[in-house]
Tab-separated table of C-alpha atoms in Angstrom:
chain	number	residue	atom	x	y	z
A	1	MET	CA	63.209	105.377	18.892
A	2	PHE	CA	65.161	102.097	19.256
A	3	PHE	CA	63.368	99.106	20.736
A	4	GLY	CA	66.216	96.563	20.695
A	5	PRO	CA	67.356	93.919	18.181
A	6	LEU	CA	64.801	92.216	15.992
A	7	CYS	CA	64.957	88.510	15.125
A	8	GLU	CA	63.284	86.482	12.463
A	9	CYS	CA	61.601	83.626	14.287
A	10	HIS	CA	61.142	80.147	12.830
A	11	GLU	CA	59.104	78.083	15.305
A	12	TRP	CA	59.555	74.950	13.158
A	13	VAL	CA	63.196	74.847	14.279
A	14	CYS	CA	61.889	73.706	17.679
A	15	GLU	CA	59.990	70.721	16.240
A	16	THR	CA	61.203	67.156	16.759
A	17	TYR	CA	60.782	64.220	14.329
A	18	ASP	CA	57.212	63.537	15.536
A	19	GLY	CA	56.095	67.128	14.935
A	20	SER	CA	55.868	68.114	18.596
A	21	THR	CA	57.341	71.394	19.872
A	22	CYS	CA	60.391	70.977	22.106
A	23	ALA	CA	59.414	67.283	22.476
A	24	GLY	CA	56.603	68.431	24.763
A	25	HIS	CA	59.102	69.318	27.483
A	26	GLY	CA	59.649	73.022	26.912
A	27	LYS	CA	58.619	76.201	25.140
A	28	CYS	CA	59.893	77.652	21.876
A	29	ASN	CA	61.215	81.193	21.956
A	30	CYS	CA	62.232	82.596	18.568
A	31	GLY	CA	63.535	79.275	17.247
A	32	LYS	CA	65.181	78.082	20.488
A	33	CYS	CA	63.775	75.702	23.083
A	34	LYS	CA	63.644	76.696	26.718
A	35	CYS	CA	63.458	73.318	28.478
A	36	ASP	CA	61.407	72.380	31.503
A	37	GLU	CA	63.243	71.269	34.602
A	38	GLY	CA	64.635	67.747	34.200
A	39	TRP	CA	65.093	67.959	30.424
A	40	TYR	CA	67.867	69.140	28.105
A	41	GLY	CA	68.946	69.168	24.449
A	42	ASP	CA	68.312	71.446	21.463
A	43	ALA	CA	64.731	70.185	21.385
A	44	CYS	CA	64.415	69.229	25.102
A	45	GLN	CA	64.368	65.592	24.049
A	46	TYR	CA	66.718	64.145	26.678
A	47	PRO	CA	65.886	63.580	30.382
A	48	THR	CA	68.470	64.728	32.919
A	49	ASN	CA	68.002	61.549	34.968
A	50	CYS	CA	67.427	58.139	33.370
A	51	ASP	CA	65.687	55.222	35.114
A	52	LEU	CA	66.160	52.787	32.192
A	53	THR	CA	68.711	49.991	32.115
A	54	LYS	CA	71.326	50.235	29.347
A	55	LYS	CA	69.835	47.155	27.650
A	56	LYS	CA	66.324	48.619	27.676
A	57	SER	CA	67.652	51.989	26.499
A	58	ASN	CA	69.554	50.439	23.573
A	59	GLN	CA	66.513	48.377	22.607
A	60	MET	CA	64.419	51.545	22.316
A	61	CYS	CA	67.085	53.134	20.095
A	62	LYS	CA	67.175	50.346	17.494
A	63	ASN	CA	65.800	51.004	14.016
A	64	SER	CA	63.873	48.480	11.921
A	65	GLN	CA	67.187	46.782	11.043
A	66	ASP	CA	68.069	46.437	14.765
A	67	ILE	CA	70.882	48.982	14.445
A	68	ILE	CA	71.296	51.398	17.344
A	69	CYS	CA	70.675	54.951	16.099
A	70	SER	CA	71.471	53.797	12.545
A	71	ASN	CA	75.193	53.962	13.422
A	72	ALA	CA	74.857	57.726	13.121
A	73	GLY	CA	74.454	58.708	16.758
A	74	THR	CA	74.501	57.578	20.380
A	75	CYS	CA	71.696	56.347	22.607
A	76	HIS	CA	70.706	58.430	25.646
A	77	CYS	CA	67.992	56.968	27.853
A	78	GLY	CA	66.089	55.362	24.971
A	79	ARG	CA	66.482	58.367	22.666
A	80	CYS	CA	68.976	58.834	19.881
A	81	LYS	CA	71.367	61.758	19.920
A	82	CYS	CA	72.497	62.183	16.342
A	83	ASP	CA	76.097	62.914	15.429
A	84	ASN	CA	76.141	66.584	14.493
A	85	SER	CA	79.505	67.524	15.939
A	86	ASP	CA	80.008	70.044	13.138
A	87	GLY	CA	76.838	71.839	14.167
A	88	SER	CA	75.194	71.337	10.766
A	89	GLY	CA	72.134	69.490	12.074
A	90	LEU	CA	72.036	67.438	8.871
A	91	VAL	CA	71.678	64.096	10.693
A	92	TYR	CA	68.276	63.680	12.359
A	93	GLY	CA	65.242	61.444	12.865
A	94	LYS	CA	63.949	59.238	15.664
A	95	PHE	CA	66.729	56.744	14.926
A	96	CYS	CA	69.110	59.206	13.210
A	97	GLU	CA	68.022	57.569	9.970
A	98	CYS	CA	68.051	60.814	8.007
A	99	ASP	CA	71.354	62.158	6.701
A	100	ASP	CA	70.933	65.273	4.587
A	101	ARG	CA	74.655	65.278	3.840
A	102	GLU	CA	73.669	62.839	1.090
A	103	CYS	CA	72.019	65.810	-0.666
A	104	ILE	CA	75.193	67.895	-0.910
A	105	ASP	CA	76.413	68.310	-4.492
A	106	ASP	CA	80.082	67.330	-4.733
A	107	GLU	CA	80.884	70.106	-7.211
A	108	THR	CA	78.919	73.074	-5.861
A	109	GLU	CA	78.875	71.854	-2.225
A	110	GLU	CA	75.293	73.111	-2.058
A	111	ILE	CA	72.260	71.217	-0.830
A	112	CYS	CA	70.594	69.728	-3.923
A	113	GLY	CA	72.829	71.887	-6.108
A	114	GLY	CA	70.828	74.942	-5.053
A	115	HIS	CA	67.884	73.722	-7.156
A	116	GLY	CA	65.767	71.860	-4.635
A	117	LYS	CA	65.095	70.933	-1.024
A	118	CYS	CA	66.399	67.955	0.926
A	119	TYR	CA	64.261	65.648	3.039
A	120	CYS	CA	65.850	62.734	4.809
A	121	GLY	CA	68.737	62.408	2.364
A	122	ASN	CA	66.573	62.752	-0.753
A	123	CYS	CA	66.447	65.803	-3.013
A	124	TYR	CA	63.090	67.190	-4.153
A	125	CYS	CA	63.908	69.377	-7.128
A	126	LYS	CA	62.375	72.622	-8.310
A	127	ALA	CA	60.464	72.678	-11.597
A	128	GLY	CA	62.803	72.227	-14.531
A	129	TRP	CA	65.477	70.330	-12.593
A	130	HIS	CA	66.035	66.655	-11.879
A	131	GLY	CA	68.668	64.138	-10.813
A	132	ASP	CA	69.769	62.732	-7.444
A	133	LYS	CA	71.253	66.131	-6.551
A	134	CYS	CA	69.030	68.257	-8.860
A	135	GLU	CA	72.036	68.662	-11.107
A	136	PHE	CA	70.269	68.273	-14.461
A	137	GLN	CA	67.893	70.597	-16.250
A	138	CYS	CA	64.788	69.115	-17.861
A	139	ASP	CA	64.896	68.550	-21.630
A	140	ILE	CA	61.238	67.660	-22.250
A	141	THR	CA	58.219	69.929	-22.650
A	142	PRO	CA	55.963	70.696	-19.649
A	143	TRP	CA	53.117	68.889	-21.442
A	144	GLU	CA	55.165	65.709	-21.875
A	145	SER	CA	56.371	65.927	-18.281
A	146	LYS	CA	52.769	66.154	-17.053
A	147	ARG	CA	51.693	63.236	-19.275
A	148	ARG	CA	54.383	60.933	-17.863
A	149	CYS	CA	53.457	61.830	-14.285
A	150	THR	CA	49.715	61.246	-14.703
A	151	SER	CA	48.506	58.266	-12.656
A	152	PRO	CA	45.852	55.764	-13.855
A	153	ASP	CA	43.152	57.803	-12.079
A	154	GLY	CA	44.149	60.947	-13.987
A	155	LYS	CA	45.896	62.731	-11.109
A	156	ILE	CA	49.419	64.148	-11.203
A	157	CYS	CA	51.569	61.758	-9.146
A	158	SER	CA	48.315	60.523	-7.535
A	159	ASN	CA	48.276	63.766	-5.512
A	160	ARG	CA	51.012	62.196	-3.382
A	161	GLY	CA	54.130	63.571	-5.035
A	162	THR	CA	55.798	66.209	-7.163
A	163	CYS	CA	56.331	65.877	-10.915
A	164	VAL	CA	59.864	66.754	-11.969
A	165	CYS	CA	60.810	66.351	-15.623
A	166	GLY	CA	58.355	63.513	-16.187
A	167	GLU	CA	59.255	61.651	-12.995
A	168	CYS	CA	57.328	61.618	-9.734
A	169	SER	CA	59.112	62.331	-6.465
A	170	CYS	CA	56.744	60.790	-3.929
A	171	HIS	CA	56.053	62.617	-0.674
A	172	ASP	CA	56.671	61.173	2.772
A	173	VAL	CA	58.943	58.364	1.604
A	174	ASP	CA	60.037	56.359	4.621
A	175	PRO	CA	63.859	56.103	4.590
A	176	THR	CA	63.864	52.973	6.748
A	177	GLY	CA	62.255	50.862	3.986
A	178	ASP	CA	63.380	49.883	0.509
A	179	TRP	CA	60.255	51.311	-1.121
A	180	GLY	CA	59.056	53.583	1.661
A	181	ASP	CA	55.412	54.225	2.420
A	182	ILE	CA	54.492	55.836	-0.903
A	183	HIS	CA	55.965	54.495	-4.138
A	184	GLY	CA	55.270	53.626	-7.750
A	185	ASP	CA	56.034	55.375	-11.022
A	186	THR	CA	53.146	57.771	-10.360
A	187	CYS	CA	53.061	57.426	-6.535
A	188	GLU	CA	49.987	55.216	-6.905
A	189	CYS	CA	50.962	52.888	-4.062
A	190	ASP	CA	50.580	53.826	-0.385
A	191	GLU	CA	51.677	51.063	1.989
A	192	ARG	CA	50.188	52.962	4.935
A	193	ASP	CA	46.756	51.778	3.775
A	194	CYS	CA	47.780	48.244	4.776
A	195	ARG	CA	48.360	49.068	8.433
A	196	ALA	CA	45.659	48.818	11.069
A	197	VAL	CA	47.175	51.795	12.896
A	198	TYR	CA	49.686	53.843	10.940
A	199	ASP	CA	53.141	53.962	12.507
A	200	ARG	CA	56.008	54.537	10.086
A	201	TYR	CA	58.356	52.594	12.380
A	202	SER	CA	56.148	49.479	12.547
A	203	ASP	CA	56.072	46.585	10.086
A	204	ASP	CA	52.583	45.431	11.110
A	205	PHE	CA	51.173	45.169	7.611
A	206	CYS	CA	47.775	43.591	6.967
A	207	SER	CA	47.362	42.745	10.660
A	208	GLY	CA	50.175	40.218	10.225
A	209	HIS	CA	47.913	37.983	8.091
A	210	GLY	CA	48.681	39.050	4.541
A	211	GLN	CA	50.955	40.804	2.084
A	212	CYS	CA	50.713	44.465	1.173
A	213	ASN	CA	50.450	44.916	-2.587
A	214	CYS	CA	50.450	48.565	-3.601
A	215	GLY	CA	48.458	49.649	-0.575
A	216	ARG	CA	46.003	46.746	-0.681
A	217	CYS	CA	46.145	43.645	1.485
A	218	ASP	CA	46.346	40.217	-0.123
A	219	CYS	CA	45.230	38.021	2.781
A	220	LYS	CA	46.608	34.608	3.647
A	221	ALA	CA	44.295	31.608	3.591
A	222	GLY	CA	41.940	31.749	6.554
A	223	TRP	CA	41.758	35.548	6.791
A	224	HIS	CA	39.744	38.302	5.119
A	225	GLY	CA	38.897	41.964	5.462
A	226	LYS	CA	40.361	45.175	4.095
A	227	LYS	CA	43.356	44.728	6.379
A	228	CYS	CA	43.063	40.926	6.883
A	229	GLU	CA	41.725	41.536	10.353
A	230	HIS	CA	38.911	38.961	10.308
A	231	PRO	CA	39.401	35.168	10.581
A	232	GLN	CA	37.668	33.141	7.887
A	233	SER	CA	35.311	30.421	9.027
A	234	CYS	CA	36.034	27.398	6.840
A	235	ILE	CA	35.690	23.686	7.583
A	236	LEU	CA	38.597	22.898	5.231
A	237	SER	CA	42.218	22.954	6.288
A	238	ALA	CA	44.448	25.474	4.534
A	239	GLU	CA	46.171	22.624	2.653
A	240	GLU	CA	42.882	21.101	1.479
A	241	SER	CA	41.554	24.503	0.421
A	242	ILE	CA	44.644	25.175	-1.726
A	243	ARG	CA	44.520	21.648	-3.190
A	244	ARG	CA	40.947	22.152	-4.393
A	245	CYS	CA	41.798	25.543	-5.882
A	246	GLN	CA	44.897	24.252	-7.594
A	247	GLY	CA	43.414	21.476	-9.710
A	248	SER	CA	45.887	20.480	-12.430
A	249	SER	CA	47.648	23.864	-12.314
A	250	ASP	CA	50.954	24.563	-10.570
A	251	LEU	CA	49.406	27.495	-8.688
A	252	PRO	CA	46.127	27.960	-6.794
A	253	CYS	CA	43.472	29.405	-9.124
A	254	SER	CA	46.024	29.152	-11.946
A	255	GLY	CA	47.674	32.293	-10.581
A	256	ARG	CA	44.672	34.315	-11.816
A	257	GLY	CA	42.443	34.413	-8.767
A	258	LYS	CA	42.021	34.233	-5.031
A	259	CYS	CA	41.429	30.980	-3.180
A	260	GLU	CA	38.917	31.080	-0.326
A	261	CYS	CA	37.807	27.894	1.382
A	262	GLY	CA	38.481	25.732	-1.658
A	263	LYS	CA	36.786	28.038	-4.177
A	264	CYS	CA	38.384	30.408	-6.659
A	265	THR	CA	37.366	33.998	-7.243
A	266	CYS	CA	38.891	34.948	-10.592
A	267	TYR	CA	40.184	38.447	-11.168
A	268	PRO	CA	39.998	41.119	-12.328
A	269	PRO	CA	36.556	41.138	-10.673
A	270	GLY	CA	33.717	41.083	-13.170
A	271	ASP	CA	35.961	40.340	-16.175
A	272	HIS	CA	34.140	37.571	-18.049
A	273	ARG	CA	37.323	36.742	-20.001
A	274	VAL	CA	38.849	34.956	-16.981
A	275	TYR	CA	36.773	31.997	-15.823
A	276	GLY	CA	36.700	28.315	-14.900
A	277	LYS	CA	36.600	26.333	-11.655
A	278	THR	CA	40.276	27.071	-11.079
A	279	CYS	CA	40.396	30.209	-13.312
A	280	GLU	CA	42.095	28.033	-15.912
A	281	CYS	CA	40.564	29.906	-18.852
A	282	ASP	CA	41.983	33.282	-19.787
A	283	ASP	CA	40.528	34.595	-23.042
A	284	ARG	CA	42.749	37.675	-22.840
A	285	ARG	CA	45.466	35.431	-24.275
A	286	CYS	CA	43.548	35.405	-27.540
A	287	GLU	CA	44.007	39.163	-27.933
A	288	ASP	CA	46.913	40.984	-29.553
A	289	LEU	CA	48.373	44.237	-28.251
A	290	ASP	CA	45.559	46.165	-29.972
A	291	GLY	CA	42.871	44.053	-28.293
A	292	VAL	CA	41.827	42.217	-31.489
A	293	VAL	CA	40.605	38.672	-30.731
A	294	CYS	CA	42.243	35.927	-32.810
A	295	GLY	CA	43.272	38.455	-35.448
A	296	GLY	CA	39.617	38.796	-36.453
A	297	HIS	CA	39.849	35.357	-38.087
A	298	GLY	CA	38.726	32.996	-35.354
A	299	THR	CA	37.022	32.505	-31.998
A	300	CYS	CA	38.507	32.126	-28.557
A	301	SER	CA	37.901	29.033	-26.450
A	302	CYS	CA	39.424	28.921	-22.971
A	303	GLY	CA	42.392	31.058	-23.931
A	304	ARG	CA	43.091	29.347	-27.278
A	305	CYS	CA	42.169	30.543	-30.756
A	306	VAL	CA	40.086	28.314	-33.014
A	307	CYS	CA	40.873	29.678	-36.484
A	308	GLU	CA	38.525	30.010	-39.412
A	309	ARG	CA	39.274	28.050	-42.563
A	310	GLY	CA	42.183	29.584	-44.442
A	311	TRP	CA	43.954	30.972	-41.372
A	312	PHE	CA	46.399	29.583	-38.818
A	313	GLY	CA	48.768	30.660	-36.061
A	314	LYS	CA	48.545	31.233	-32.324
A	315	LEU	CA	46.363	34.290	-32.962
A	316	CYS	CA	45.079	33.214	-36.400
A	317	GLN	CA	47.335	35.861	-37.897
A	318	HIS	CA	48.677	33.894	-40.890
A	319	PRO	CA	46.723	33.256	-44.152
A	320	ARG	CA	47.234	29.812	-45.661
A	321	LYS	CA	47.211	31.197	-49.199
A	322	CYS	CA	49.794	33.748	-50.193
A	323	ASN	CA	49.591	36.140	-53.161
A	324	MET	CA	53.270	37.117	-53.229
A	325	THR	CA	56.334	35.439	-54.660
A	326	GLU	CA	58.790	33.598	-52.438
A	327	GLU	CA	61.410	36.294	-53.042
A	328	GLN	CA	58.991	39.058	-52.032
A	329	SER	CA	58.067	37.101	-48.926
A	330	LYS	CA	61.684	36.533	-47.861
A	331	ASN	CA	62.567	40.197	-48.350
A	332	LEU	CA	59.916	41.095	-45.784
A	333	CYS	CA	61.191	38.489	-43.327
A	334	GLU	CA	64.806	39.621	-43.304
A	335	SER	CA	65.939	41.482	-40.207
A	336	ALA	CA	68.362	44.433	-40.256
A	337	ASP	CA	71.344	42.062	-40.313
A	338	GLY	CA	69.998	40.317	-43.411
A	339	ILE	CA	69.204	37.031	-41.626
A	340	LEU	CA	65.854	35.394	-42.337
A	341	CYS	CA	63.718	35.481	-39.156
A	342	SER	CA	66.916	35.754	-37.078
A	343	ALA	CA	67.533	32.052	-37.899
A	344	LYS	CA	64.892	31.172	-35.279
A	345	GLY	CA	61.837	30.667	-37.440
A	346	SER	CA	60.421	30.249	-40.929
A	347	CYS	CA	58.993	32.792	-43.345
A	348	HIS	CA	55.404	32.592	-44.612
A	349	CYS	CA	53.838	35.226	-46.836
A	350	GLY	CA	56.146	37.979	-45.598
A	351	LYS	CA	55.764	37.170	-41.898
A	352	CYS	CA	57.976	35.180	-39.567
A	353	ILE	CA	56.620	32.104	-37.812
A	354	CYS	CA	58.871	31.558	-34.818
A	355	SER	CA	60.018	28.091	-33.799
A	356	ALA	CA	57.393	26.253	-31.739
A	357	GLU	CA	60.136	24.236	-30.026
A	358	GLU	CA	61.515	27.425	-28.486
A	359	TRP	CA	58.300	28.797	-26.948
A	360	TYR	CA	60.038	31.900	-25.669
A	361	ILE	CA	61.080	33.206	-29.113
A	362	SER	CA	58.820	35.989	-30.417
A	363	GLY	CA	58.853	39.302	-32.254
A	364	GLU	CA	58.316	40.437	-35.832
A	365	PHE	CA	61.623	38.850	-36.862
A	366	CYS	CA	61.793	36.228	-34.050
A	367	ASP	CA	64.385	38.480	-32.440
A	368	CYS	CA	62.826	38.656	-28.955
A	369	ASP	CA	63.249	36.375	-25.970
A	370	ASP	CA	60.197	36.288	-23.695
A	371	ARG	CA	62.344	34.874	-20.892
A	372	ASP	CA	63.598	38.445	-20.468
A	373	CYS	CA	60.161	39.503	-19.228
A	374	ASP	CA	59.768	39.780	-15.470
A	375	LYS	CA	58.077	36.985	-13.554
A	376	HIS	CA	55.971	36.871	-10.411
A	377	ASP	CA	54.811	33.650	-8.738
A	378	GLY	CA	56.663	31.833	-11.524
A	379	LEU	CA	54.486	33.323	-14.273
A	380	ILE	CA	55.719	35.635	-17.022
A	381	CYS	CA	54.009	39.007	-16.539
A	382	THR	CA	52.122	37.258	-13.692
A	383	GLY	CA	49.613	36.103	-16.300
A	384	ASN	CA	48.193	39.634	-16.275
A	385	GLY	CA	49.759	40.941	-19.464
A	386	ILE	CA	51.546	40.130	-22.701
A	387	CYS	CA	55.300	39.824	-23.025
A	388	SER	CA	56.332	42.135	-25.840
A	389	CYS	CA	59.986	41.773	-26.770
A	390	GLY	CA	61.265	41.513	-23.202
A	391	ASN	CA	58.819	43.974	-21.620
A	392	CYS	CA	55.452	43.279	-20.038
A	393	GLU	CA	52.480	45.045	-21.612
A	394	CYS	CA	49.930	44.896	-18.777
A	395	TRP	CA	46.189	44.498	-19.224
A	396	ASP	CA	43.835	47.184	-17.926
A	397	GLY	CA	43.938	47.511	-14.154
A	398	TRP	CA	47.409	45.988	-13.728
A	399	ASN	CA	50.773	47.647	-13.259
A	400	GLY	CA	54.349	46.819	-12.230
A	401	ASN	CA	57.347	45.399	-14.065
A	402	ALA	CA	55.680	41.975	-13.986
A	403	CYS	CA	52.052	43.240	-14.020
A	404	GLU	CA	51.796	42.052	-10.425
A	405	ILE	CA	50.099	45.162	-8.993
A	406	TRP	CA	46.329	45.524	-9.241
A	407	LEU	CA	45.224	49.171	-9.527
A	408	GLY	CA	41.575	48.646	-10.332
A	409	SER	CA	38.808	50.254	-8.312
A	410	GLU	CA	37.735	46.892	-6.850
A	411	TYR	CA	40.354	44.533	-5.450
A	412	PRO	CA	39.895	40.753	-5.660
């Protein structure tokens, strides 16, 4: 017996950018919207009659960069109608900000090369594939891929993304922002945590009284709270408060703490190695990359090594007496090009001592330039790590190219 044609229904086809069905103005019937009276469009998103002025309508259609419908559509009564004249439906979003044509592989002409799915112009590749268009196969082991994607809290991509060939593709990335809502090498940062009420099209971070730093609010002077929502009661002016916290340093709290009403709270919280009235002492500077204090040959005093007798150097790493010949010593100090300490230092007992006049010269053969390390607030590695041959090696709890992002469990 024949009952008529069958269709495979996909109700999600009827959903608009905000997740509602037929924009709340119709019913979905096997993947097609049947609009209520007074509404039209594929998703019943446009009113038949408009009572808005053209100016008001255009204002409602502007994206965060004040561009009407992202130059990818036209404005109809405060709603964007995206340019899909070819019927592909690849341009969409509240402000037509998503263009899935960006996912089409030039060679195969397939979305994400046939090896992934496209969301808002970004490809999310299947396991074993990577690249902007999922055009490359992965050449590392699954174990290594998982290791690279593991976040500081031990989760794969912080449970906010997908691991593809050792790189995290973060979920729900907002295309209207440079970094989006979720970002970071392991998706550890979620900017939505900085908003009082989450709205992906709003820039109201930290209640307007602070800066969002990897999902945590760094409040301006005079404000406090998880989202900087509470005014601080302080008898000092903001200028006087900063002056007291600055002391002889160029930055408040020496760039290592938070200034509140003229007093510094040094961070990381509870770390006894950072201390002082203006956080001027940082005993982490006495440690090498392995965490050894003053090379095991001295004590640390306010971030400076006091060496035992018979040892010298910034980290007490050089013995004063040497049991090798000068020729043996020089052979150990020659770099690959045969130049002694890269002509930027002197050789002592087989180790290079880089020129003190050029503070930025470092490395085993004085071949590194610490000026190549990233800065934040004018400080190399933000004062939260060690510059190792042009790259910042961050201390525990810190992340970012310049160690400017605090990932610890307690935020200062």
